[in-house]
mmCIF file of C-alpha atoms in Angstrom:
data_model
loop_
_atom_site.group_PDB
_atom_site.id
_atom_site.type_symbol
_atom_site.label_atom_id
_atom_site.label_comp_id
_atom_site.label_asym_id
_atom_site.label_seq_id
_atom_site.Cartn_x
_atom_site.Cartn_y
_atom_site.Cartn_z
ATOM 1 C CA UNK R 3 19.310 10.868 -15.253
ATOM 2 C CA UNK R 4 17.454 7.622 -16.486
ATOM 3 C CA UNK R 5 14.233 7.867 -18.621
ATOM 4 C CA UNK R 6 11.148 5.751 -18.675
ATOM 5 C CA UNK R 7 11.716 2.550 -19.880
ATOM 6 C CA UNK R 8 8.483 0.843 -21.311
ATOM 7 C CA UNK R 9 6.466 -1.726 -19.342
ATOM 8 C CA UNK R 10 8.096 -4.785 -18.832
ATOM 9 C CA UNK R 11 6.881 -7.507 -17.443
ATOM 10 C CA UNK R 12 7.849 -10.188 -15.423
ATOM 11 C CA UNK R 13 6.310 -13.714 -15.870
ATOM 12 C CA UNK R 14 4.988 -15.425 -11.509
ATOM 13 C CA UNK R 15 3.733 -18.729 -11.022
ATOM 14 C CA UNK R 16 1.431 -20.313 -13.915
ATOM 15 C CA UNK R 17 1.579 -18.080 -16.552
ATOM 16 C CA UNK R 18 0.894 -14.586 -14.355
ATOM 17 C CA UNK R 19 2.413 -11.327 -15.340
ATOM 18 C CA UNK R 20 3.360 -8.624 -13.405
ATOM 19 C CA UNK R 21 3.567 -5.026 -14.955
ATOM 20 C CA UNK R 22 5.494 -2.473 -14.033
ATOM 21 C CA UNK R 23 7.169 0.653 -15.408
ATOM 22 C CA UNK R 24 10.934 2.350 -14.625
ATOM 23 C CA UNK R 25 11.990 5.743 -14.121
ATOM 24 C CA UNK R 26 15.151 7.369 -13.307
ATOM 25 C CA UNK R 27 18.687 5.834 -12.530
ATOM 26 C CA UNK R 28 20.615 4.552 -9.179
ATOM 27 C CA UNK R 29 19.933 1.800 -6.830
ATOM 28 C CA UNK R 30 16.847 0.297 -7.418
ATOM 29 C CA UNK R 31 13.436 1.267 -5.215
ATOM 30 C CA UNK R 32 10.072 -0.760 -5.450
ATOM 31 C CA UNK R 33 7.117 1.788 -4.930
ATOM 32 C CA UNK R 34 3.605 -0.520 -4.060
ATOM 33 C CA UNK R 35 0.375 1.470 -4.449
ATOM 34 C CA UNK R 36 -2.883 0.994 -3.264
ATOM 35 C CA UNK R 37 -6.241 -0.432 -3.922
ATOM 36 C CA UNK R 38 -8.039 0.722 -6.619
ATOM 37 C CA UNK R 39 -5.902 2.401 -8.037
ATOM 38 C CA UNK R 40 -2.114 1.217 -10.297
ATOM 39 C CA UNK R 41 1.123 2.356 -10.210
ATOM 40 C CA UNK R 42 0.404 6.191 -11.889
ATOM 41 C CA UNK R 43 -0.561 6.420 -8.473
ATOM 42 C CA UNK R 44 3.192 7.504 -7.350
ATOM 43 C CA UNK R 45 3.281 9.771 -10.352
ATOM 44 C CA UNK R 46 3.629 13.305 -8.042
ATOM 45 C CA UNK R 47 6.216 11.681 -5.985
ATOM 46 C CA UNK R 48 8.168 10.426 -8.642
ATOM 47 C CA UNK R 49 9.776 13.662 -9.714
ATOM 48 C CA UNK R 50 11.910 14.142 -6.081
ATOM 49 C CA UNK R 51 13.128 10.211 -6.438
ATOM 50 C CA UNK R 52 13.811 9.802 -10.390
ATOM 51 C CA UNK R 53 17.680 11.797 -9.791
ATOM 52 C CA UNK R 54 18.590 9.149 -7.246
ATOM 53 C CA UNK R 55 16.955 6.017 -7.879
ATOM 54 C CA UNK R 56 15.790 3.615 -10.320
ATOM 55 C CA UNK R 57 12.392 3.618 -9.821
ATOM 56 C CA UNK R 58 10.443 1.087 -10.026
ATOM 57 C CA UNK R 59 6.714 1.264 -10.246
ATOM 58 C CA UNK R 60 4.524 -2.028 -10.859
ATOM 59 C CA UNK R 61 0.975 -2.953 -10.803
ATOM 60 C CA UNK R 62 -0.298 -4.904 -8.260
ATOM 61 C CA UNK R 63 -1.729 -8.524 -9.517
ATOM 62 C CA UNK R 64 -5.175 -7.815 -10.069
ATOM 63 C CA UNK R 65 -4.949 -3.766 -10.850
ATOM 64 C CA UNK R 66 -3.374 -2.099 -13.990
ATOM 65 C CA UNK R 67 -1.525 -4.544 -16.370
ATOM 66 C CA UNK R 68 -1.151 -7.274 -14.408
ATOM 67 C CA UNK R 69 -2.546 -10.813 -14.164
ATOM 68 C CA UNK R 70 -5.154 -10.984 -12.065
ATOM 69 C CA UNK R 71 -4.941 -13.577 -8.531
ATOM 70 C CA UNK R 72 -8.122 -15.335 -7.373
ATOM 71 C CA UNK R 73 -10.835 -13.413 -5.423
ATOM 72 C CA UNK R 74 -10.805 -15.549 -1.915
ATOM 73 C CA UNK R 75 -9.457 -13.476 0.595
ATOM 74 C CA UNK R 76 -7.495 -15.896 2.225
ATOM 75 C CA UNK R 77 -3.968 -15.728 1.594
ATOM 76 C CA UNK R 78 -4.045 -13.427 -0.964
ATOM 77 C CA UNK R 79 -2.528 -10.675 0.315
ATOM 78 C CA UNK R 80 0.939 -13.137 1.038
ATOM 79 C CA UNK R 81 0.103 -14.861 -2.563
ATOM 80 C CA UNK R 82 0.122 -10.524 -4.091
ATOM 81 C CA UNK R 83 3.402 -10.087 -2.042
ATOM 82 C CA UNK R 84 5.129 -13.503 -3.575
ATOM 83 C CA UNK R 85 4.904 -11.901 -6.948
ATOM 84 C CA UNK R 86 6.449 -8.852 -5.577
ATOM 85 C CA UNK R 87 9.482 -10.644 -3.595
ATOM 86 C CA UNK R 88 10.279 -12.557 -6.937
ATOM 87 C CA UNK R 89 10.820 -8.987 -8.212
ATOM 88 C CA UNK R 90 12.748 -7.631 -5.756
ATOM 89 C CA UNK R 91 15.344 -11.049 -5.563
ATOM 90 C CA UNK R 92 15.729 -10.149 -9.750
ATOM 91 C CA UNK R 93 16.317 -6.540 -9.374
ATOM 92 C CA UNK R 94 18.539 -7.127 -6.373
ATOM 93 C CA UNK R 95 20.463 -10.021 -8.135
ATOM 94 C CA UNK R 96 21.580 -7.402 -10.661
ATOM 95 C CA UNK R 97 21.940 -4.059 -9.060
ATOM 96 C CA UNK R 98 22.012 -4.659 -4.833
ATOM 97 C CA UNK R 99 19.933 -4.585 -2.487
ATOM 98 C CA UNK R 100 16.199 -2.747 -3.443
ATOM 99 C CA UNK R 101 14.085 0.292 -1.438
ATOM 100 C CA UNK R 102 10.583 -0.599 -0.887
ATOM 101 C CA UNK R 103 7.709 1.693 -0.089
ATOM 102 C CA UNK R 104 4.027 0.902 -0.306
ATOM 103 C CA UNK R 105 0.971 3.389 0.491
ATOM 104 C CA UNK R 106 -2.280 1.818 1.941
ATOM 105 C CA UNK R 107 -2.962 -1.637 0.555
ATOM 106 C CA UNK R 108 0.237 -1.664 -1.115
ATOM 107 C CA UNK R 109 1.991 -1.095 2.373
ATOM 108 C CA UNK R 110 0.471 -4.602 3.341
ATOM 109 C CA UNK R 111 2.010 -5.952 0.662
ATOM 110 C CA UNK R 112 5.240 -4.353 0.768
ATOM 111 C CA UNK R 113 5.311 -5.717 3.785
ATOM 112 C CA UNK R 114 4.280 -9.053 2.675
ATOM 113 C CA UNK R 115 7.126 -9.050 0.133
ATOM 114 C CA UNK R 116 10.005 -8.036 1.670
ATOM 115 C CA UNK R 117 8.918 -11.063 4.990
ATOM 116 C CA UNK R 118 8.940 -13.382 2.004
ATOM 117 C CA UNK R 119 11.933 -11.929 0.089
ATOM 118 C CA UNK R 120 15.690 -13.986 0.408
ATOM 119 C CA UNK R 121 17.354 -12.132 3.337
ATOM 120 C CA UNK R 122 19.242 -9.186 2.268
ATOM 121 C CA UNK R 123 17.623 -8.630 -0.475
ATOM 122 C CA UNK R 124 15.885 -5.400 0.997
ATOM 123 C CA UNK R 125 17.747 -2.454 2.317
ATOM 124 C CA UNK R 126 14.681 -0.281 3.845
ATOM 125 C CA UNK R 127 11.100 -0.540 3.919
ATOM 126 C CA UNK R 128 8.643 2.361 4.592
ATOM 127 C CA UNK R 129 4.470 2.112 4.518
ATOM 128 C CA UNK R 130 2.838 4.776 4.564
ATOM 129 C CA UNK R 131 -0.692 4.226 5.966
ATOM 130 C CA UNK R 132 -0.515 0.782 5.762
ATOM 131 C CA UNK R 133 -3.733 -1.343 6.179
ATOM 132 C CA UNK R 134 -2.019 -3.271 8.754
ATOM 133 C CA UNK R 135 -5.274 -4.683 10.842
ATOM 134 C CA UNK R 136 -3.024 -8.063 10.902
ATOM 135 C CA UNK R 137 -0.570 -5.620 13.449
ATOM 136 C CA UNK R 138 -4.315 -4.562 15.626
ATOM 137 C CA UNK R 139 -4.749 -8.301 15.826
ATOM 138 C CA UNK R 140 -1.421 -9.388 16.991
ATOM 139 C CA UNK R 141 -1.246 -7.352 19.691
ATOM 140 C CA UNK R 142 -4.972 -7.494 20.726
ATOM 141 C CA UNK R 143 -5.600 -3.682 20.070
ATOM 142 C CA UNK R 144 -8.766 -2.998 21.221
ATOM 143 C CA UNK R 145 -9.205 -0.185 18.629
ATOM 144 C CA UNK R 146 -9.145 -3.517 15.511
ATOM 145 C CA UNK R 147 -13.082 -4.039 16.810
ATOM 146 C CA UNK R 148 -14.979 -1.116 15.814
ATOM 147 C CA UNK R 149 -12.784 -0.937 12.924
ATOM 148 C CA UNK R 150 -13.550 -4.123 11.628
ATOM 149 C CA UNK R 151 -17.424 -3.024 12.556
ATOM 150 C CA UNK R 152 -17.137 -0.345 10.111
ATOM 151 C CA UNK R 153 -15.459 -2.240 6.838
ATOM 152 C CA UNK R 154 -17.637 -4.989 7.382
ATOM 153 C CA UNK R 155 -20.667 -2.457 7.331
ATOM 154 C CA UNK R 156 -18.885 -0.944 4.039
ATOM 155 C CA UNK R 157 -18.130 -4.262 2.432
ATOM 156 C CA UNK R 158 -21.782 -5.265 2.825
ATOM 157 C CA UNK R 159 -22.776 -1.954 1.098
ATOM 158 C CA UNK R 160 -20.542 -2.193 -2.018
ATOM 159 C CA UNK R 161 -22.007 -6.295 -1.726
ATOM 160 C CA UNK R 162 -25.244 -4.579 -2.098
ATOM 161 C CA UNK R 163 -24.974 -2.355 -4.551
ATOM 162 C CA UNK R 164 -25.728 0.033 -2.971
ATOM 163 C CA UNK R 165 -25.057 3.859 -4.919
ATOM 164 C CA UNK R 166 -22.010 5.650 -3.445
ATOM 165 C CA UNK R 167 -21.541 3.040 -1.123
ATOM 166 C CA UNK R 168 -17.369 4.094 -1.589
ATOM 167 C CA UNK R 169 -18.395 7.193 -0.033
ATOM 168 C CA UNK R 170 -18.234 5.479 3.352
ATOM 169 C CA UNK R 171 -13.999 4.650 3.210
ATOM 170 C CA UNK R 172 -13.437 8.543 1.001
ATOM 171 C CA UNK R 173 -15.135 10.065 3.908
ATOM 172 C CA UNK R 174 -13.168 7.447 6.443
ATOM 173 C CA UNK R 175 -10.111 7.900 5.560
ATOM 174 C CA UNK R 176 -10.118 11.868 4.275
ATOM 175 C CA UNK R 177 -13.024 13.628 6.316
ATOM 176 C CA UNK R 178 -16.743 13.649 6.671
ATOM 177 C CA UNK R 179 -18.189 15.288 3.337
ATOM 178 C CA UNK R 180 -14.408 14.156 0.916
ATOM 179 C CA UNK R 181 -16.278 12.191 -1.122
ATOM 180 C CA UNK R 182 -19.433 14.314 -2.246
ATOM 181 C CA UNK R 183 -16.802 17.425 -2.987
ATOM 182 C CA UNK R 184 -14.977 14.688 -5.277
ATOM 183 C CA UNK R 185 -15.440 16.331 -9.351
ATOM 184 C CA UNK R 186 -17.687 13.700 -11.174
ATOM 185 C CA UNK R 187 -15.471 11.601 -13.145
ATOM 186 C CA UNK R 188 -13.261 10.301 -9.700
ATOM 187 C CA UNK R 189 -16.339 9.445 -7.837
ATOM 188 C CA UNK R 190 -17.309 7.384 -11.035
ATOM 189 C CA UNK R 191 -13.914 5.868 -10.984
ATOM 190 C CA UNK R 192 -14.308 5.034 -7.565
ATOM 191 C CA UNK R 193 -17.785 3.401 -7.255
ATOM 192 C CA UNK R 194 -16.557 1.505 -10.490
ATOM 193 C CA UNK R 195 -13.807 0.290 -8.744
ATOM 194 C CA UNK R 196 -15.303 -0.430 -5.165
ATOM 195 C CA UNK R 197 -15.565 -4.064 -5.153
ATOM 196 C CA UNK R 198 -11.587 -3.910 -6.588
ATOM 197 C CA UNK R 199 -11.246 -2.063 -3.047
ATOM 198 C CA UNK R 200 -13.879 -4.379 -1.428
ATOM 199 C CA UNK R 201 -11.189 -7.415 -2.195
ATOM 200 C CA UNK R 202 -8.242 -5.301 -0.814
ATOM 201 C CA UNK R 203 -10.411 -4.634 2.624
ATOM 202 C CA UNK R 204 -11.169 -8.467 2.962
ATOM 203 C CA UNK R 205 -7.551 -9.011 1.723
ATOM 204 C CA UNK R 206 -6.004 -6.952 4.776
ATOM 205 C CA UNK R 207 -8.297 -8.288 7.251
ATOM 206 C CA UNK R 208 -7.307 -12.166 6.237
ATOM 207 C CA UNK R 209 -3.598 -11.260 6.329
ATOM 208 C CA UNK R 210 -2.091 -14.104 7.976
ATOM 209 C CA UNK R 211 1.898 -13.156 9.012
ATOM 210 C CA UNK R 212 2.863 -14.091 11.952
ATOM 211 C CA UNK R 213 4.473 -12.221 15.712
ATOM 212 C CA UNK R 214 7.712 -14.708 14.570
ATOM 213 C CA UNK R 215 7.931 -13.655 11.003
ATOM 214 C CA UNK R 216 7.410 -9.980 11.691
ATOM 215 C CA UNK R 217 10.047 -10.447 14.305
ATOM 216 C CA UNK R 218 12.757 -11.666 11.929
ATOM 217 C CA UNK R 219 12.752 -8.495 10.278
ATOM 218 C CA UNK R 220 16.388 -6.775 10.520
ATOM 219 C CA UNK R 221 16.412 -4.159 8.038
ATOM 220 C CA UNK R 222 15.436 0.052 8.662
ATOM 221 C CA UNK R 223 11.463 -0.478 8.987
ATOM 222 C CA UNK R 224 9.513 2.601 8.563
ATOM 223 C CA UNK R 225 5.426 3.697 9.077
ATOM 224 C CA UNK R 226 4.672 7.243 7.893
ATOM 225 C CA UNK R 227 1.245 8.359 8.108
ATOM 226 C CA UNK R 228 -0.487 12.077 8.183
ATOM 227 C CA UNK R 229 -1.496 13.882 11.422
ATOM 228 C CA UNK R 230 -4.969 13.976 10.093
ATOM 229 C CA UNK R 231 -5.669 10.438 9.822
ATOM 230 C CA UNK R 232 -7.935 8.229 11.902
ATOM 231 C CA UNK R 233 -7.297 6.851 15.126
ATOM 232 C CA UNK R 234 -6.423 3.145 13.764
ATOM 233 C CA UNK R 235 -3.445 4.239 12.268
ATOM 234 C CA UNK R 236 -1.793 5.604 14.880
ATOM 235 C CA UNK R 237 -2.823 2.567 16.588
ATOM 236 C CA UNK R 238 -1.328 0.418 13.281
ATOM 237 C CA UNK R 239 2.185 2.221 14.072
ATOM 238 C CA UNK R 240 2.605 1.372 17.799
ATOM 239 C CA UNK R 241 1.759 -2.398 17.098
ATOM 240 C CA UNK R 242 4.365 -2.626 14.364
ATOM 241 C CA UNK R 243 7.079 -1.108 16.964
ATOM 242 C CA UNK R 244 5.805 -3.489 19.504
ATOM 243 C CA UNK R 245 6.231 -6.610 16.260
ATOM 244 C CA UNK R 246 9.367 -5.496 14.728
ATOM 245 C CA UNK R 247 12.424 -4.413 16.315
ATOM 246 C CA UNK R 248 13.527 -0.696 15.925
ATOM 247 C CA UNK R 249 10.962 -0.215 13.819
ATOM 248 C CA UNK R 250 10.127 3.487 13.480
ATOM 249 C CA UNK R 251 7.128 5.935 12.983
ATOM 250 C CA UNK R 252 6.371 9.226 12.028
ATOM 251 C CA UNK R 253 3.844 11.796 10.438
ATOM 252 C CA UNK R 254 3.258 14.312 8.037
ATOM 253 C CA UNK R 255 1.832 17.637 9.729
ATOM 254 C CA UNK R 256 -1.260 18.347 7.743
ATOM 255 C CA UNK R 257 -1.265 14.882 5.927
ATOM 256 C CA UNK R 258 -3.987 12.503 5.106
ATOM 257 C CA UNK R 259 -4.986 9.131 3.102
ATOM 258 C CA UNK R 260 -3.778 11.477 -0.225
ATOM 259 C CA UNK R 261 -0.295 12.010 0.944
ATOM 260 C CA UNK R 262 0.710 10.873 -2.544
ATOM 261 C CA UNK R 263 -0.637 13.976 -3.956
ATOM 262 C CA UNK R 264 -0.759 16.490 -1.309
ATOM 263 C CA UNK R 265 2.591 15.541 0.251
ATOM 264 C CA UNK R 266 4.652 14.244 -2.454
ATOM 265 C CA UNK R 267 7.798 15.816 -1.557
ATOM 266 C CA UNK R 268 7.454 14.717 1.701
ATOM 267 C CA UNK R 269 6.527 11.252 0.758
ATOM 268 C CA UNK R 270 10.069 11.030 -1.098
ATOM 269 C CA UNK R 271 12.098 11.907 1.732
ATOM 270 C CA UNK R 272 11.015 9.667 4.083
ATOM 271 C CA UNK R 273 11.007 6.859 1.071
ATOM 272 C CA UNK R 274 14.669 7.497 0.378
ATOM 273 C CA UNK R 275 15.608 7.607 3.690
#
């Protein structure tokens, strides 16, 4: 069994660095977390992977130890992802073909990164509730307009200033009243970090990929998601089957937005395949 190995670093594109730490030994998988938080976001699923896999947790540009990108929504979500597919091509160039998961945010740019990684490079990708509104707009899903109603209403309130303003996606994405049961020191962290999140929501609305790229896809393509989770997602899943051939869906009974933590077990097996 492999042991953590520091936090390397891996220079992209004028100077940027992108962080990331190992755990565990085996063919190399790429886990992509979310927005706000960094790659200690897989920590609780990393104990069922770490006996099969070299494990491979980074921090998205912008979060944790990496370099940040610029703020303009436009294109960066592909620009986040072309950091990530230069990783995967190095850690397939020396051990095969590389696993990639992504949860929220990080699904998007999973995504992202494997469409822009050399072919074969991938084996599998899974996203679990990923914040695929580019999928809702491809396939003119009616559901993508009162969703966009709402994170426009939420960006405008983080815009604002306005106190507990995150409260709107915690209580979107987990249940009417998750955010005020929250202890004190995560609800800080959160409204600290809500415009971090703001730029993720404007990031996954500009997403640009294409029906054709999507299309091209030929590797196992997974969407996991919890039974408890809003409408859209469900809605997410059917447009990537309808984008990318075979692509496959499925759900956690009893699972939410914090499947990282409350389903971590779970998480891992449908990660590893």
């Amino acid at each position: 069994m492999g042991q953590e190995t520091g936090i390397p670093a891996l220079d992209w594109g004028a100077g940027r660095k992108l962080n990331w730490r190992e755990e565990g030994s085996g063919p190399a998988m790429l886990l992509v977390h979310g927005s706000p938080a960094d790659g200690r976001a897989w920590n609780r699923v990393v104990p069922f992977l770490k006996d099969r896999f070299r494990l491979v947790m980074l921090d998205l540009l912008g979060y944790g130890g990496s370099d940040p990108v610029p703020d303009a929504p436009q294109g960066r979500a592909a620009l986040m992802g072309s950091a990530i597919a230069c990783l995967i091509e190095s850690l397939a160039g020396s051990g095969g073909p590389v696993v990639v998961a992504g949860h929220s945010f990080g699904g998007l740019i999973a995504l992202e990164a494997t469409l822009q990684a050399k072919p074969g490079a991938v084996s599998r990708l899974t996203m679990f509730k990923p914040m695929f509104m580019r999928g809702l707009s491809l396939v003119d899903d009616p559901v993508l307009a009162p969703v966009r109603a709402f994170f426009d209403a939420y960006v405008d309130r983080v815009d604002a200033g306005e106190p507990d303003s995150v409260g709107l996606m915690i209580d979107y994405w987990f249940g009417k009243g998750a955010f005020t049961r929250l202890p004190d020191p995560v609800r800080g962290y959160l409204n600290l970090n809500a415009p971090r999140n703001v730029l993720g929501v404007r990031s996954s609305f500009a997403a640009h990929m294409t029906a054709d790229q999507l299309g091209t896809l030929k590797m196992p393509v997974l969407m996991v998601w919890g039974d408890r989770s809003p409408e859209v997602i469900p809605a997410m899943g059917r447009a990537l089957q309808k984008l990318v051939p075979g692509a496959r869906v499925e759900a956690i009974a009893g699972g939410n937005h914090g499947m990282l933590d409350f389903h971590p077990e779970a998480v891992a097996r449908y990660a590893a395949g």
